[in-house]
PDB file of C-alpha atoms in Angstrom:
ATOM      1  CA  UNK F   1      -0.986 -11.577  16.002  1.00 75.00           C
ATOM      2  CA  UNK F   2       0.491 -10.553  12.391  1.00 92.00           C
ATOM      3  CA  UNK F   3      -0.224  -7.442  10.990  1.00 91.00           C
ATOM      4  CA  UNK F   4      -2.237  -9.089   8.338  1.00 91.00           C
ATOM      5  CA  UNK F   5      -4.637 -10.254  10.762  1.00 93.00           C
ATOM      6  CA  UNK F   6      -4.835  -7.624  12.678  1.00 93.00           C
ATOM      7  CA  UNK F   7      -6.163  -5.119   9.942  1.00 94.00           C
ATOM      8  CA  UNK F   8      -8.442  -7.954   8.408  1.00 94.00           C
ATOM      9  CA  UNK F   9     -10.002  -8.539  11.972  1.00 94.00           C
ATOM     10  CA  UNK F  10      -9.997  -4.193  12.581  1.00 95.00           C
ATOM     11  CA  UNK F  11     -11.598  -4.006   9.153  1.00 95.00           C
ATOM     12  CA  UNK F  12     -14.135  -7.007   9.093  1.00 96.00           C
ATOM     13  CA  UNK F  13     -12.290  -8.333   5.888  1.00 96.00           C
ATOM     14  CA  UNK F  14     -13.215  -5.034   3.998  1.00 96.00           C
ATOM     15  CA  UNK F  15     -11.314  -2.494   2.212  1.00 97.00           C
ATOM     16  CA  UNK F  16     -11.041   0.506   4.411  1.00 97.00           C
ATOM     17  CA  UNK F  17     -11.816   2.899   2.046  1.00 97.00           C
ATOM     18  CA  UNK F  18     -14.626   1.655   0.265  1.00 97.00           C
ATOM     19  CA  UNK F  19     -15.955  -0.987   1.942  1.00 96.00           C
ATOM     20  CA  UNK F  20     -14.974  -3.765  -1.041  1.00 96.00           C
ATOM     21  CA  UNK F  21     -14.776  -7.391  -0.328  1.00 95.00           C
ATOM     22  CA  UNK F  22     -12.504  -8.595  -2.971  1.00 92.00           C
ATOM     23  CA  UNK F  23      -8.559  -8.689  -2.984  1.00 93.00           C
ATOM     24  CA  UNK F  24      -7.475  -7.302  -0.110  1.00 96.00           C
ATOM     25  CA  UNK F  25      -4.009  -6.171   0.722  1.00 95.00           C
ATOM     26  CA  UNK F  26      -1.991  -4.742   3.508  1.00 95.00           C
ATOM     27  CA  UNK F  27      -0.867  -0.856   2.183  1.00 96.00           C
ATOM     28  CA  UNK F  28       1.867   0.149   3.690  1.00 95.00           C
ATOM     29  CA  UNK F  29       0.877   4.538   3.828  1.00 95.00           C
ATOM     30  CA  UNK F  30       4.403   5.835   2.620  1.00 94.00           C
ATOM     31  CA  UNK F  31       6.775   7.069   4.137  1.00 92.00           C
ATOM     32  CA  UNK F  32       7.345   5.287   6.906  1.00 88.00           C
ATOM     33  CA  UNK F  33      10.385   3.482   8.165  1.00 87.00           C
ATOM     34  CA  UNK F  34       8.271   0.720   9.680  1.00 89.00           C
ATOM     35  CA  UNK F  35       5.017  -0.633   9.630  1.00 90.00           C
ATOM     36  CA  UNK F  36       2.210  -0.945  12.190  1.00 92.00           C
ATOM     37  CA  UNK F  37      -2.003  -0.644  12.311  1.00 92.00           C
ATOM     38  CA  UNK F  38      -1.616   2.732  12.646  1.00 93.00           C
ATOM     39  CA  UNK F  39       0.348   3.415   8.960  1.00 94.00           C
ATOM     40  CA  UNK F  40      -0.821   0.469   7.311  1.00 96.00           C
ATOM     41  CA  UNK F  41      -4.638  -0.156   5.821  1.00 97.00           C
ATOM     42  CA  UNK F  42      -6.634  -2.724   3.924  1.00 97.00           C
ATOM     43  CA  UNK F  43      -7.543  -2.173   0.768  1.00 97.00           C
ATOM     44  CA  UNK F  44      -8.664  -3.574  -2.619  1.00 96.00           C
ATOM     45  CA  UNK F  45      -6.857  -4.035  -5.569  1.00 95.00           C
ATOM     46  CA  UNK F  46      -9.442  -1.282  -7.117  1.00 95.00           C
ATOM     47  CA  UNK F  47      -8.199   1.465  -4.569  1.00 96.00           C
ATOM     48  CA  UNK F  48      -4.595   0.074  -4.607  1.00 95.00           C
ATOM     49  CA  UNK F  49      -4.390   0.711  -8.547  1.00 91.00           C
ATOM     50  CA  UNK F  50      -5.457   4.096  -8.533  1.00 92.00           C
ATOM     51  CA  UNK F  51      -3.413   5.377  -5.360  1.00 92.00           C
ATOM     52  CA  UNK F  52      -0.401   4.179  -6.848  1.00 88.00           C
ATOM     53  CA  UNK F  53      -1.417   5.642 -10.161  1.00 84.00           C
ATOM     54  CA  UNK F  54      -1.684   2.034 -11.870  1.00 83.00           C
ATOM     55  CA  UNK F  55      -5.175   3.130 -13.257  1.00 85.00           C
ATOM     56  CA  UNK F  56      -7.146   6.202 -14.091  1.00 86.00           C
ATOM     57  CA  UNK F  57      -8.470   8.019 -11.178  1.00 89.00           C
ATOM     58  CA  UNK F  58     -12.603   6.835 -10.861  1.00 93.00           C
ATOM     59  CA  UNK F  59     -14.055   9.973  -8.825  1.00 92.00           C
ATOM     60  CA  UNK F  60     -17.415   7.794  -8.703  1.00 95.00           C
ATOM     61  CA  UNK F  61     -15.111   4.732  -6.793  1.00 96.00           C
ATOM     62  CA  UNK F  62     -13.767   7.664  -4.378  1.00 96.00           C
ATOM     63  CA  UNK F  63     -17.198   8.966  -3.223  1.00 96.00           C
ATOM     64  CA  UNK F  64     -16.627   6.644  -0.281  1.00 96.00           C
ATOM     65  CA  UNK F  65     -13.916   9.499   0.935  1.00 96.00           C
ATOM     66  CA  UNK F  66     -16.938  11.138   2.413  1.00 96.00           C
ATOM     67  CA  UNK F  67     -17.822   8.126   5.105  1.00 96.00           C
ATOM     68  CA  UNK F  68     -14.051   7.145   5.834  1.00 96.00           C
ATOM     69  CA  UNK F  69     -12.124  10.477   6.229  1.00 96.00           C
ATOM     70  CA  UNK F  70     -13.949  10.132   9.660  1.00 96.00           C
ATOM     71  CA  UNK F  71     -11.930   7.411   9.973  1.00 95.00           C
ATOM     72  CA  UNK F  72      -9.844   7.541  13.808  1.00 95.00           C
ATOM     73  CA  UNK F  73      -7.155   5.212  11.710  1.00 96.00           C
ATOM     74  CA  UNK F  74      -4.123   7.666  11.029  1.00 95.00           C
ATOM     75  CA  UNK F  75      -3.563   5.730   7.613  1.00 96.00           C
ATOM     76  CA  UNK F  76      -6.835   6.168   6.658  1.00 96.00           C
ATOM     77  CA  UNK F  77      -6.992   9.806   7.106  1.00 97.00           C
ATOM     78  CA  UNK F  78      -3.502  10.411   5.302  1.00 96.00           C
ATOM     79  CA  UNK F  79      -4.791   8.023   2.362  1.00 96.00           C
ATOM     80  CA  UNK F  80      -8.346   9.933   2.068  1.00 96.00           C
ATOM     81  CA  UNK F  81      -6.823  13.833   2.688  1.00 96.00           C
ATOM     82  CA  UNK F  82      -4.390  12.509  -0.380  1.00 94.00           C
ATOM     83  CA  UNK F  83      -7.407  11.075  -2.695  1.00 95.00           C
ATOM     84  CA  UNK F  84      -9.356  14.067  -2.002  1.00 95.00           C
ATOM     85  CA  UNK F  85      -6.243  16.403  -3.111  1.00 94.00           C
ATOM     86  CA  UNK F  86      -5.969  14.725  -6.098  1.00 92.00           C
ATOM     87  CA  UNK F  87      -9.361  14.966  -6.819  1.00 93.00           C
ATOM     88  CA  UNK F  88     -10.414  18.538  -5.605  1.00 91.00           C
ATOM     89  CA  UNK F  89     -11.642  19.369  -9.068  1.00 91.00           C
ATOM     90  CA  UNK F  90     -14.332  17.636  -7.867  1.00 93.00           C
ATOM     91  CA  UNK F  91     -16.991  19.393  -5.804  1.00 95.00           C
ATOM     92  CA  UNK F  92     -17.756  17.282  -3.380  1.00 96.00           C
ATOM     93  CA  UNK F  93     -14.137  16.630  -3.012  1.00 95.00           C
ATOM     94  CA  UNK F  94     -13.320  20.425  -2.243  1.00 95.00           C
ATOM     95  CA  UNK F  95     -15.909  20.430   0.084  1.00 96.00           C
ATOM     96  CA  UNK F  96     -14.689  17.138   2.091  1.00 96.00           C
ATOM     97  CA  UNK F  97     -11.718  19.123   1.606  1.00 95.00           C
ATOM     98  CA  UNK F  98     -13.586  21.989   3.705  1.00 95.00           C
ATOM     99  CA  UNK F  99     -13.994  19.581   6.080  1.00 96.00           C
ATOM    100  CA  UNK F 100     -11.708  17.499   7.162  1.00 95.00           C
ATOM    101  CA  UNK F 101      -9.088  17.800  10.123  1.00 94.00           C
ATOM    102  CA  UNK F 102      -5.626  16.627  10.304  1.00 94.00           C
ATOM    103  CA  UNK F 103      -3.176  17.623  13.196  1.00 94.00           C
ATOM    104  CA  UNK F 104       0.252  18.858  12.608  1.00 94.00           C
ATOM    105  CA  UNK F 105       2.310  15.896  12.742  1.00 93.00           C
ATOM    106  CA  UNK F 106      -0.884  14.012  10.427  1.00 93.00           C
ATOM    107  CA  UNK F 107      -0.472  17.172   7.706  1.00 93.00           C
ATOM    108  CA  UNK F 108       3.343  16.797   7.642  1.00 93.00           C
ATOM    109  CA  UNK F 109       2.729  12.973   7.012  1.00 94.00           C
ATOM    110  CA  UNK F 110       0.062  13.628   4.237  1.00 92.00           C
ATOM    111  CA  UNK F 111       2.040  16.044   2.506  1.00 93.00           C
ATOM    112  CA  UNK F 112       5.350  14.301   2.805  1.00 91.00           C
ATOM    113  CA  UNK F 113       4.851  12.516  -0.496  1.00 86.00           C
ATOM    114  CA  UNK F 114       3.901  15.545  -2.592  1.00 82.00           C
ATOM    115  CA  UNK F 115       0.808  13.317  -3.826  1.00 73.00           C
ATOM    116  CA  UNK F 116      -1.705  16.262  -2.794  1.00 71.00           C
ATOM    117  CA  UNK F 117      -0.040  18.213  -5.760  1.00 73.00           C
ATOM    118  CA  UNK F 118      -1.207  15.938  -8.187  1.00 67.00           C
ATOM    119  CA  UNK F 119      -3.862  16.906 -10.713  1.00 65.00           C
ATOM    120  CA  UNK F 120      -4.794  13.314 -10.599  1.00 62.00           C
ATOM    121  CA  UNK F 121      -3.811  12.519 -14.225  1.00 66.00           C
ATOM    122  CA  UNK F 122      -1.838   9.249 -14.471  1.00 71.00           C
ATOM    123  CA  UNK F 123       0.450   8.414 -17.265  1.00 77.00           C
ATOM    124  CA  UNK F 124       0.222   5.055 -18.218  1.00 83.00           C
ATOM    125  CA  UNK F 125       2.079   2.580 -21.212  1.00 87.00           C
ATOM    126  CA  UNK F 126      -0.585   3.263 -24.413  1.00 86.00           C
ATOM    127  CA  UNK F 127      -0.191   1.880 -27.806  1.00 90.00           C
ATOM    128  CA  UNK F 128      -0.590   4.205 -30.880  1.00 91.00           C
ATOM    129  CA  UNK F 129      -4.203   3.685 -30.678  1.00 91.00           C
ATOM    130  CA  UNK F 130      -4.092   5.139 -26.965  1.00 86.00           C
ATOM    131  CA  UNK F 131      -5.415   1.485 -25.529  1.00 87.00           C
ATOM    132  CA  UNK F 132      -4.022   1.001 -22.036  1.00 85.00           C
ATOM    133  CA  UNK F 133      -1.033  -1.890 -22.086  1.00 88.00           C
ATOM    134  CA  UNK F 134      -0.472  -4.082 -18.838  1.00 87.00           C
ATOM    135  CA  UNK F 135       2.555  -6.785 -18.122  1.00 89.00           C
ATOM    136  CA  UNK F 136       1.661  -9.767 -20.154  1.00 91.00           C
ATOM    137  CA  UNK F 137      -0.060  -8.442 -23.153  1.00 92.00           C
ATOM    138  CA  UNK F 138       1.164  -9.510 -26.751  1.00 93.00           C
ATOM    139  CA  UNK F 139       1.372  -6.147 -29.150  1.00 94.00           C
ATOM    140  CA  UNK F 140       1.899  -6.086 -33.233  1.00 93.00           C
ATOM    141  CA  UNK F 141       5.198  -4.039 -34.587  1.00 92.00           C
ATOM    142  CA  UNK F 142       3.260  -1.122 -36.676  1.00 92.00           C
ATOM    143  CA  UNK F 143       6.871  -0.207 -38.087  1.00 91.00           C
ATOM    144  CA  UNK F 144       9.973  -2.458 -38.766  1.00 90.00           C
ATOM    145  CA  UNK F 145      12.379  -1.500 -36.557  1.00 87.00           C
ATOM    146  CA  UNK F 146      16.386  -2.060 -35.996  1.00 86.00           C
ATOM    147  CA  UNK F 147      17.379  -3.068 -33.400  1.00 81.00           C
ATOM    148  CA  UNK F 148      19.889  -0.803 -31.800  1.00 82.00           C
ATOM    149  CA  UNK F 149      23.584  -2.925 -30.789  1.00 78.00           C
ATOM    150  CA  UNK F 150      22.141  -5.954 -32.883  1.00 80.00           C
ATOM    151  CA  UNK F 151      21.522  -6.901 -36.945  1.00 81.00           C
ATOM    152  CA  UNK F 152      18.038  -7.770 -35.872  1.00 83.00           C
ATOM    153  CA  UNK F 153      15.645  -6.600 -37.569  1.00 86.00           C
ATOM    154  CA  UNK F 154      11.970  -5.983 -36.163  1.00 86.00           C
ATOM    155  CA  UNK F 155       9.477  -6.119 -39.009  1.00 90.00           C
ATOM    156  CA  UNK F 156       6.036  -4.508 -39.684  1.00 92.00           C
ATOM    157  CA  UNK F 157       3.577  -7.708 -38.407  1.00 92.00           C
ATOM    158  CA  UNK F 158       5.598  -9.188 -36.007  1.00 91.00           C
ATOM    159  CA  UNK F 159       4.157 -10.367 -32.574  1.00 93.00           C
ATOM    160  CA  UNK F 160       5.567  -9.934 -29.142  1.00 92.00           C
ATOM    161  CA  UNK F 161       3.682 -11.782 -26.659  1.00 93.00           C
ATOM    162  CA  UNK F 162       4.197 -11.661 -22.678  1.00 93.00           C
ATOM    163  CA  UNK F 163       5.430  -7.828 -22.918  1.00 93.00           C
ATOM    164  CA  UNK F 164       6.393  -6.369 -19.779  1.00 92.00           C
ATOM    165  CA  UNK F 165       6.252  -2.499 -18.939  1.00 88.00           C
ATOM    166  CA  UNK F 166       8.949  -0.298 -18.262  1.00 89.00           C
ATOM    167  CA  UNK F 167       8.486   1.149 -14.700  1.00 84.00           C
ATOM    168  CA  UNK F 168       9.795   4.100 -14.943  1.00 82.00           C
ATOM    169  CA  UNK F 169       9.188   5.459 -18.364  1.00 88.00           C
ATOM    170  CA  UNK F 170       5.342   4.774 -19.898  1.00 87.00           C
ATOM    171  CA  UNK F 171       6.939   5.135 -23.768  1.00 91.00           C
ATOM    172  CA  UNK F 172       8.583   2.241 -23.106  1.00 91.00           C
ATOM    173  CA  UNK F 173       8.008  -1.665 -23.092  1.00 92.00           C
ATOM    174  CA  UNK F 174      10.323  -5.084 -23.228  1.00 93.00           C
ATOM    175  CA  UNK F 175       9.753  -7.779 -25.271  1.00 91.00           C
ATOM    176  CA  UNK F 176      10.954 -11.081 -26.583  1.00 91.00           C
ATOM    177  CA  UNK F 177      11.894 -10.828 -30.196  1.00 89.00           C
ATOM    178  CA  UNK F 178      13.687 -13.680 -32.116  1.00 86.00           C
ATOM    179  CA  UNK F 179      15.005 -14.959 -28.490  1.00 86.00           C
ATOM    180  CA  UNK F 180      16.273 -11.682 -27.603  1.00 87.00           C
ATOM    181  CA  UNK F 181      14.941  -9.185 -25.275  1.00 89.00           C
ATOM    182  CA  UNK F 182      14.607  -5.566 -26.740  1.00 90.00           C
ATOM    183  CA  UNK F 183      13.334  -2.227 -25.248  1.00 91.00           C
ATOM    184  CA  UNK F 184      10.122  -1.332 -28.101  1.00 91.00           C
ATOM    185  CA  UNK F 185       8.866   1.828 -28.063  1.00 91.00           C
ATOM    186  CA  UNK F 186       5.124   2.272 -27.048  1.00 92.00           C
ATOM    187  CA  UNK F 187       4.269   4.165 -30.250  1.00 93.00           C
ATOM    188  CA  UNK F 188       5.130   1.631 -32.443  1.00 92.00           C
ATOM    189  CA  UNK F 189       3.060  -1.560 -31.356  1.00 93.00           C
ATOM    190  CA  UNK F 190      -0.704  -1.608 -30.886  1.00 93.00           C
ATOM    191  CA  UNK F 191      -2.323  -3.974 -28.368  1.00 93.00           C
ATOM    192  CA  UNK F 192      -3.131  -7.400 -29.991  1.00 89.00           C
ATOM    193  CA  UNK F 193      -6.876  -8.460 -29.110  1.00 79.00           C
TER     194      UNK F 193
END
């Protein structure tokens, strides 16, 4: 049986953590240098987003920490001691905190990442009116800009549809501009609606 199946039939086709029905994947619980049912979990797209820090952190979605840090899963356990790190500004979070047991080797595992540091900000790609961009989205040019290496010239107005973001920097973005592919800086486009 794939791995696949074998978490949808452990999970009865529900995200692990909170129970959702909708867009399930397989999350591989980093690191790991391969993957089983013990370091991999089910979960939604919802839950997905904000552990990998795709979306703001929802302490209302996370309330479901409470039920499943029970969990006998060792993925689950690592994934809800995490959540409940980043969100121990939370009461109820410091006191599942309180609660919650992880062995040695499961603490080393949890903490291997350095997640549990995390205040549970997330930095994502915002225009200069601070609305959220995602791959895909057309933005407006707020400033004519030159094009560094090129005579192109950007202007004021221009569209740039079918953006994609910059992984590892959020002040950045790509776009298509006049055929050719530039590197636009977040502060200077606001989100077309």
């Amino acid at each position: 049986m794939k791995l696949n199946e074998l978490l949808q039939q452990r999970s009865d086709n529900k995200c692990e953590l909170c129970q959702a029905t909708d867009t399930l994947n397989v999350y591989e619980v980093p690191p790991q240098s391969y993957a089983d049912q013990d370091n991999c979990i089910l979960i939604c797209a919802q839950c997905q987003s904000q552990i990998e820090k795709k979306a703001e952190l929802n302490s209302d979605h996370w309330r479901c920490l409470s039920d499943t840090m029970w969990s006998e899963i060792p993925g689950i356990q690592i994934v809800s001691w995490r959540m409940l790190n980043r969100l121990k500004h939370e009461s109820w979070a410091m006191d599942n905190l309180d609660m919650i047991y992880l062995n040695d080797e499961a603490l080393a595992w949890a903490k291997a990442t350095g997640d549990h540091e995390s205040d549970g900000s997330v930095d994502l790609h915002r225009d200069c009116n601070n609305a959220v961009l995602q791959n895909g989205d057309s933005v407006v040019l707020i400033k004519s800009l030159d094009v560094k290496g090129s005579t192109l010239n950007a202007k004021m107005g221009t569209v740039v549809k079918n953006i994609r973001l910059v992984e590892d920097n959020t002040e950045q973005i790509e776009g298509k501009i006049e055929g050719q592919v530039i590197v636009i800086l977040t502060k200077y486009v606001r989100k077309q609606s």
